Tab-separated table of C-alpha atoms and ligand atoms in Angstrom:
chain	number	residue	atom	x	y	z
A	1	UNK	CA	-8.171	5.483	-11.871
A	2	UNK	CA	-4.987	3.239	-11.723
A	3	UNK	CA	-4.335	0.957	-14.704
A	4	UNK	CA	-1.444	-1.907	-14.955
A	5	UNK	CA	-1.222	-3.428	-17.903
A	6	UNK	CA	1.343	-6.190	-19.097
A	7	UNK	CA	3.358	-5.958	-15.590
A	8	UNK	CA	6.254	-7.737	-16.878
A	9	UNK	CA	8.759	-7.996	-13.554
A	10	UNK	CA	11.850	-10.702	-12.549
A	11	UNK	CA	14.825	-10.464	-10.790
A	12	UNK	CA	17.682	-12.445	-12.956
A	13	UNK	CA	16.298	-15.424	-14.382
A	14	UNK	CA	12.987	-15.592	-12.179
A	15	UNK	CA	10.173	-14.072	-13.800
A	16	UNK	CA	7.997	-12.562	-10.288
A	17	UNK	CA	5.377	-10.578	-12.437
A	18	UNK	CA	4.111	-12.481	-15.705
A	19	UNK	CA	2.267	-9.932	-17.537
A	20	UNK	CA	-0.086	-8.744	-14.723
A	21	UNK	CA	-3.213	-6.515	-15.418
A	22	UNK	CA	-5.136	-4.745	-12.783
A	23	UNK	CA	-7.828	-1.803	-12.875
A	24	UNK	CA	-8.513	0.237	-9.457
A	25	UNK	CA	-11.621	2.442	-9.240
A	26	UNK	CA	-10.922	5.488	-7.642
A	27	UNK	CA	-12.412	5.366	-4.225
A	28	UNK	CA	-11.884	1.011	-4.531
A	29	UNK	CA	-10.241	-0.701	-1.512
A	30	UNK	CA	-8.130	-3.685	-3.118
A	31	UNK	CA	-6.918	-6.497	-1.237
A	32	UNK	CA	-3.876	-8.556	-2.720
A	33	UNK	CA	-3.922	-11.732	-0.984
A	34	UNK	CA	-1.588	-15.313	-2.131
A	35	UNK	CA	1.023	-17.396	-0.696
A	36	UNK	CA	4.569	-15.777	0.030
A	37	UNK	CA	6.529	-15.480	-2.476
A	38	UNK	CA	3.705	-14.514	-5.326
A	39	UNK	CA	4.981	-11.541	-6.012
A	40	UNK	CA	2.588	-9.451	-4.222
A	41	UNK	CA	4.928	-6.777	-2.591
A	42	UNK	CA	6.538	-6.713	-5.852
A	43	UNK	CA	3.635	-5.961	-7.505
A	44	UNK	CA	2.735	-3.392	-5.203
A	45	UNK	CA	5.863	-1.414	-5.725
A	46	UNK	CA	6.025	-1.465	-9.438
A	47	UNK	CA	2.566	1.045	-8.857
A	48	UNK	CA	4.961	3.901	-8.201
A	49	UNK	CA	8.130	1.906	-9.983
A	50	UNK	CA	10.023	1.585	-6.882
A	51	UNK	CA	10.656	-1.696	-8.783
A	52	UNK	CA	10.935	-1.375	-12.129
A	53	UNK	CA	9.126	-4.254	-14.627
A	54	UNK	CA	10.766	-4.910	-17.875
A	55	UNK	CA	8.070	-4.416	-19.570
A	56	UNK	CA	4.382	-2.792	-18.719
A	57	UNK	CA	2.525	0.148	-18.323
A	58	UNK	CA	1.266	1.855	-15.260
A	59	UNK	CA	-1.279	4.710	-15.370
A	60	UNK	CA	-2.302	6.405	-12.730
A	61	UNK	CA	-6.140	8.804	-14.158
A	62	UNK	CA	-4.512	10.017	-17.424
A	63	UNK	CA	-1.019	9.537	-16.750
A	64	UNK	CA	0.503	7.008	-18.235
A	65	UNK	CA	4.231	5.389	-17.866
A	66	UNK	CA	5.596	2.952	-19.915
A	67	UNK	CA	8.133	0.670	-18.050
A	68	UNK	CA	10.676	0.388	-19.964
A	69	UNK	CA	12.117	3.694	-20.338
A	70	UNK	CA	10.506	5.945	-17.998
A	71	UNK	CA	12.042	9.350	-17.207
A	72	UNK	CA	13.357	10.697	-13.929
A	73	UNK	CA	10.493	13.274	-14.733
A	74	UNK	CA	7.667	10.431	-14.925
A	75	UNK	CA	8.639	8.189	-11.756
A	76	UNK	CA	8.817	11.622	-9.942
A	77	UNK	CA	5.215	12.192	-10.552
A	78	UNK	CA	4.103	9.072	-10.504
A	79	UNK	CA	5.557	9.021	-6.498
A	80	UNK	CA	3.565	12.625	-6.145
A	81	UNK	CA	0.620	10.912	-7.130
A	82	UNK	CA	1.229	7.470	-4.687
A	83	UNK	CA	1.781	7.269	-1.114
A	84	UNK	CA	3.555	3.971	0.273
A	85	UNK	CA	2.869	2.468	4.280
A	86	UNK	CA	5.765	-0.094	4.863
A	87	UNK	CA	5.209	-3.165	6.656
A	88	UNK	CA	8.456	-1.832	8.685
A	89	UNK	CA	7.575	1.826	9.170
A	90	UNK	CA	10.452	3.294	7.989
A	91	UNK	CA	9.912	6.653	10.102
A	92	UNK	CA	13.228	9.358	10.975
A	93	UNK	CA	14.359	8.009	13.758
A	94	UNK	CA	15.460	11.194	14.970
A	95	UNK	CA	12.334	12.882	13.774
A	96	UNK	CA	9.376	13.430	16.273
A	97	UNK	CA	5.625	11.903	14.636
A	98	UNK	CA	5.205	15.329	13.777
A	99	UNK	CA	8.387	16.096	11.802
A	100	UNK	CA	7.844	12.344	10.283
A	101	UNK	CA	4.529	13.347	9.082
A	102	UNK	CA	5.399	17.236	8.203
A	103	UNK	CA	9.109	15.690	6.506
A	104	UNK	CA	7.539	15.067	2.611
A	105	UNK	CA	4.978	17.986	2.810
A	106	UNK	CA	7.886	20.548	2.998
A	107	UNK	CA	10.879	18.665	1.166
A	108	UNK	CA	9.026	16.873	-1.670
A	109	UNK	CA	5.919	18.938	-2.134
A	110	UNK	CA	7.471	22.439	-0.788
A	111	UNK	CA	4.638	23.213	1.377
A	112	UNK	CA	4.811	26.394	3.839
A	113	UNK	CA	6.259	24.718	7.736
A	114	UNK	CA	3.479	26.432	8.887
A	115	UNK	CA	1.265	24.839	6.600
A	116	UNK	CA	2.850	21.472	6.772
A	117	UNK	CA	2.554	21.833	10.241
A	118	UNK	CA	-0.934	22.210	10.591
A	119	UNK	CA	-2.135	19.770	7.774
A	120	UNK	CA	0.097	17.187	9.861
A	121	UNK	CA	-1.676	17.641	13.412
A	122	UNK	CA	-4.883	17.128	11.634
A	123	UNK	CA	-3.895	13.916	10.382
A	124	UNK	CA	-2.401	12.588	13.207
A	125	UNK	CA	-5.330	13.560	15.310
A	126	UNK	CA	-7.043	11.209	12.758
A	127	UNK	CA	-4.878	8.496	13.222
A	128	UNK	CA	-5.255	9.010	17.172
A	129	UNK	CA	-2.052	10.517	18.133
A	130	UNK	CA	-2.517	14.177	18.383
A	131	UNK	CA	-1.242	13.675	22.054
A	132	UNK	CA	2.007	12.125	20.141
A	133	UNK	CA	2.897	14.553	18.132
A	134	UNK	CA	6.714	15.416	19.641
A	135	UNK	CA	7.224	11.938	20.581
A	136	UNK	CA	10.158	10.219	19.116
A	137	UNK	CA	9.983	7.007	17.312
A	138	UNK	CA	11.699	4.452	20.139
A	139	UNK	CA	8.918	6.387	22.623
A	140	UNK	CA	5.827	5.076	20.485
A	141	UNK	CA	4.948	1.144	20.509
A	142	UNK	CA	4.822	-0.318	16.904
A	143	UNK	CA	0.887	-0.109	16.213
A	144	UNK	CA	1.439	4.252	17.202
A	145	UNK	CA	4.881	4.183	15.166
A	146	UNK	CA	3.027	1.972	11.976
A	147	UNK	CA	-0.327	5.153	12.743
A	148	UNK	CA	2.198	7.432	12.073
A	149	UNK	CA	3.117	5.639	8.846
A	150	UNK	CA	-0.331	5.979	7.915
A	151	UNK	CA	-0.648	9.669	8.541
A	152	UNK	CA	2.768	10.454	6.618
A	153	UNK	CA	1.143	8.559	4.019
A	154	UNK	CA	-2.536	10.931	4.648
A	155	UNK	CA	-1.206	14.062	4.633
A	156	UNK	CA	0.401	13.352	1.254
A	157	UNK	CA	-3.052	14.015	-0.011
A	158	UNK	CA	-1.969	11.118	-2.941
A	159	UNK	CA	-4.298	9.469	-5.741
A	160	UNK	CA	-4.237	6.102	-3.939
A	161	UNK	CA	-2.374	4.731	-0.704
A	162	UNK	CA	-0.207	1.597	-1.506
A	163	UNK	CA	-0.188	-0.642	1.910
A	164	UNK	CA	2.598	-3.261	1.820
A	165	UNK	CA	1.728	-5.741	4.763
A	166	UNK	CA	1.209	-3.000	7.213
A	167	UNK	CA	0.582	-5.093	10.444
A	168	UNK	CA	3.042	-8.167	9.771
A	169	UNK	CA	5.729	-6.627	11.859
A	170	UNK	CA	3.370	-5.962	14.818
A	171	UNK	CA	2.498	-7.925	18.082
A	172	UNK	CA	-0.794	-9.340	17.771
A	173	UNK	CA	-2.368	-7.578	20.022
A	174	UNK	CA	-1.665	-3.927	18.192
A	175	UNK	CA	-3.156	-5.092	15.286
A	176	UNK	CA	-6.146	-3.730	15.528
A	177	UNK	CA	-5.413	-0.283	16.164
A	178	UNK	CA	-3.956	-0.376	13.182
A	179	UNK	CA	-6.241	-2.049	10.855
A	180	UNK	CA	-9.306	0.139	12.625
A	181	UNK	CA	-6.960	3.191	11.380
A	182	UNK	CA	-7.053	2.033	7.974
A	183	UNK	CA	-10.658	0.385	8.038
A	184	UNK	CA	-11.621	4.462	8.831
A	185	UNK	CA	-9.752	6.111	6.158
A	186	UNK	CA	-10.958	3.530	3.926
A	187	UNK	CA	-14.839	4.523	4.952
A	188	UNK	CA	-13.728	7.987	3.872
A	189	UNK	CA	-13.217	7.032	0.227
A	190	UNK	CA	-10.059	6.749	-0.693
A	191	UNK	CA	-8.309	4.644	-2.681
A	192	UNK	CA	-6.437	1.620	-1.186
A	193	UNK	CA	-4.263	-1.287	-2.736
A	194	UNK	CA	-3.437	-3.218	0.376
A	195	UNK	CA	-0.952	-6.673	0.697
A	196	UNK	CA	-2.403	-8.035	3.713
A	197	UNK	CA	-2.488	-11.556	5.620
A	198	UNK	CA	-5.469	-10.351	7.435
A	199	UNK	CA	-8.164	-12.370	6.002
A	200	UNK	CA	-11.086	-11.103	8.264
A	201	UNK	CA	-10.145	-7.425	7.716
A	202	UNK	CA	-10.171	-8.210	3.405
A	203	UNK	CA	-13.380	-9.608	4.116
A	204	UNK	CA	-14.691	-6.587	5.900
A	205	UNK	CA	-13.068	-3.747	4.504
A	206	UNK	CA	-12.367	-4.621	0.909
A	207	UNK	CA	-14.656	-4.114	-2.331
A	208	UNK	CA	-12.084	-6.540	-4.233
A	209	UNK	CA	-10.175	-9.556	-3.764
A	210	UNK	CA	-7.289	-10.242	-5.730
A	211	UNK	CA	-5.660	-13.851	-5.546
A	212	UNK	CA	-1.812	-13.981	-6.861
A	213	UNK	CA	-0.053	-16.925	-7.461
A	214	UNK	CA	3.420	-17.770	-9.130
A	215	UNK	CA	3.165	-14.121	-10.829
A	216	UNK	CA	-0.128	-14.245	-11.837
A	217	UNK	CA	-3.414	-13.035	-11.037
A	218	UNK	CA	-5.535	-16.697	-10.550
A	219	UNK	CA	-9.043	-15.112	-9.497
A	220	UNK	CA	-10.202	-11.719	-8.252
A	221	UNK	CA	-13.888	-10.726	-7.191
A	222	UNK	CA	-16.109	-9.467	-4.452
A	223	UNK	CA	-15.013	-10.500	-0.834
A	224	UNK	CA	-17.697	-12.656	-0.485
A	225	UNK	CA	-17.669	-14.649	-3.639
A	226	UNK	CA	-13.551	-14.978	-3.319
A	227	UNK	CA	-13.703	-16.278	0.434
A	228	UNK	CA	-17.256	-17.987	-0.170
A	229	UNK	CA	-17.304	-18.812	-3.412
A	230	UNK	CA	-13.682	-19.628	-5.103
A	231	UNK	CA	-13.423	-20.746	-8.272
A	232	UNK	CA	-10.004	-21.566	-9.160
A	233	UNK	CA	-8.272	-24.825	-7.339
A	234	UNK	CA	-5.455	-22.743	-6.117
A	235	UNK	CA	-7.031	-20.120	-4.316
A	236	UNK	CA	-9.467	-22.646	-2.510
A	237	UNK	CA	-6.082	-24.335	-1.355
A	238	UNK	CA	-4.920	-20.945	-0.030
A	239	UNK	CA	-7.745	-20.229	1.792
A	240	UNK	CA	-8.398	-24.185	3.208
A	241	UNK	CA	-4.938	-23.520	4.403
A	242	UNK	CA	-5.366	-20.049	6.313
A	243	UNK	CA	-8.736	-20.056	7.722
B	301	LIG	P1	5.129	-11.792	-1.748
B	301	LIG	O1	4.926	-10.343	-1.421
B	301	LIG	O2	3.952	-12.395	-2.428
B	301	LIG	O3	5.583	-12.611	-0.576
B	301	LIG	P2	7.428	-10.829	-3.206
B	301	LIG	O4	6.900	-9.896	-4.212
B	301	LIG	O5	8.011	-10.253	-1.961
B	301	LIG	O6	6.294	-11.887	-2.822
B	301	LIG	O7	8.526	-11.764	-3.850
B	301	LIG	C1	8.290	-12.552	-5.007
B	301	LIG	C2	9.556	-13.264	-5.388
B	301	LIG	O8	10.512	-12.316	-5.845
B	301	LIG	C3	10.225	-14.031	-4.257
B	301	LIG	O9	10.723	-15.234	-4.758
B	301	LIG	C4	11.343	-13.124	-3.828
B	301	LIG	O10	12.405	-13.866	-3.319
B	301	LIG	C5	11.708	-12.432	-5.130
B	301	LIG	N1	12.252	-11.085	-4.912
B	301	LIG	C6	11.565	-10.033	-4.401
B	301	LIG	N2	12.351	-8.929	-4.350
B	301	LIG	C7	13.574	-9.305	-4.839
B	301	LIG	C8	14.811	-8.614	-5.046
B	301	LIG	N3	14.949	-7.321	-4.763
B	301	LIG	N4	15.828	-9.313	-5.591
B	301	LIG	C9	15.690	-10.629	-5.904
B	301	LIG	N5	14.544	-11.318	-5.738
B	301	LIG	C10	13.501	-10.685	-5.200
């Protein structure tokens, strides 16, 4: 379903990405753990090349981009096919939840408002916020403001949901509102790459865990064999120092 291969990525003389592959099933949940400053969130956004690696390919089912010279025609669709949830939101702050959610249906994919409007209640009634809908922003707490992230991201209908850290920036105790959200959509089959410091909800939720360190991919596996079972030195000196 999604295929990197060869992520070459570095930001003036420091190499982030050292030739990274990954494969994700469609339907998979994928969990990116490491220590900050791995290149995680990097690695995340080259999916859709909101970075762009040096070198690398990125295919998302049978379309394939090479890095190097992609077209303004091939990052285009590769964002149709991708939906992002920022650890920071990033909603209109002058848009309501509903216009938030409704904003890429009708300006990116050209959908009928009417149509927009009613695929975007739906999904915020998933997320829990139906009764939110015309609230602004600043009137929502950050784990309803981070749901409505999630929803933008839903109603995209996209090939797989890219989650970069999506409850660092919230107070502990909305954190699970939040993770429950995406532990749900998760059950429903979609296909999930998430960055996440959350080791209990990787446990739960994920069918893979992938350990970055320094660029590379150390170890990846089952949940249980990762956080049971780790083979490599460096991710048993992650986890001994997080759990
Ligand atoms: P992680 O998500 O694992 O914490 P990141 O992917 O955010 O790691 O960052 C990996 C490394 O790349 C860090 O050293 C960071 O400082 C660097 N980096 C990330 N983005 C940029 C950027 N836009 N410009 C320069 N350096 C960056």
């Amino acid at each position: 379903m999604i295929r990197l291969t060869n992520i070459q990525k570095s930001f003036g003389k420091q190499a982030v990405l050292k030739g990274i592959d990954l494969s994700v099933e469609k339907g998979e949940v994928v969990v990116i753990l490491g220590p900050s400053g791995s290149g995680k969130t990097t690695l995340l956004r080259c999916v859709n090349l909101l970075e762009r690696p040096q070198d690398g390919e990125v295919a998302i089912g049978d379309f394939t981009v090479s890095c190097k010279h992609p077209s303004k025609r091939d990052i285009l669709t590769l964002r149709r096919k991708t939906a992002m949830v920022f650890q920071h939101y990033n909603l209109f702050k002058h848009k309501t939840a509903l216009e938030n959610v409704m904003e890429g249906l009708v300006i990116a994919q050209k959908m009928p408002k009417e149509e927009a409007r009613e695929r975007s209640l739906r999904v915020l009634e998933k997320v829990g916020l139906a009764a939110k809908a015309d609230a602004y922003p600043s009137q929502l707490s950050g784990g309803q403001q981070q749901r409505v992230g999630i929803a933008r991201a839903l109603a995209l209908n996209p090939e797989v949901i890219l989650f970069d850290e999506p409850t660092s920036a919230l107070d502990p105790e909305l954190v699970g509102e939040v993770l429950s959200v995406i532990r749900k959509i998760a059950r429903e089959g979609i296909t999930m790459i998430v960055v996440t410091h959350e080791m209990s909800f990787a446990r739960e939720v994920s069918n893979r865990v992938v350990f970055m360190d320094e660029g590379v991919i150390v170890e990846e596996g089952k949940p249980e064999d990762i956080f049971s079972r780790p083979q490599e030195e460096r991710t048993k000196q992650f986890l001994r120092r997080i759990t």
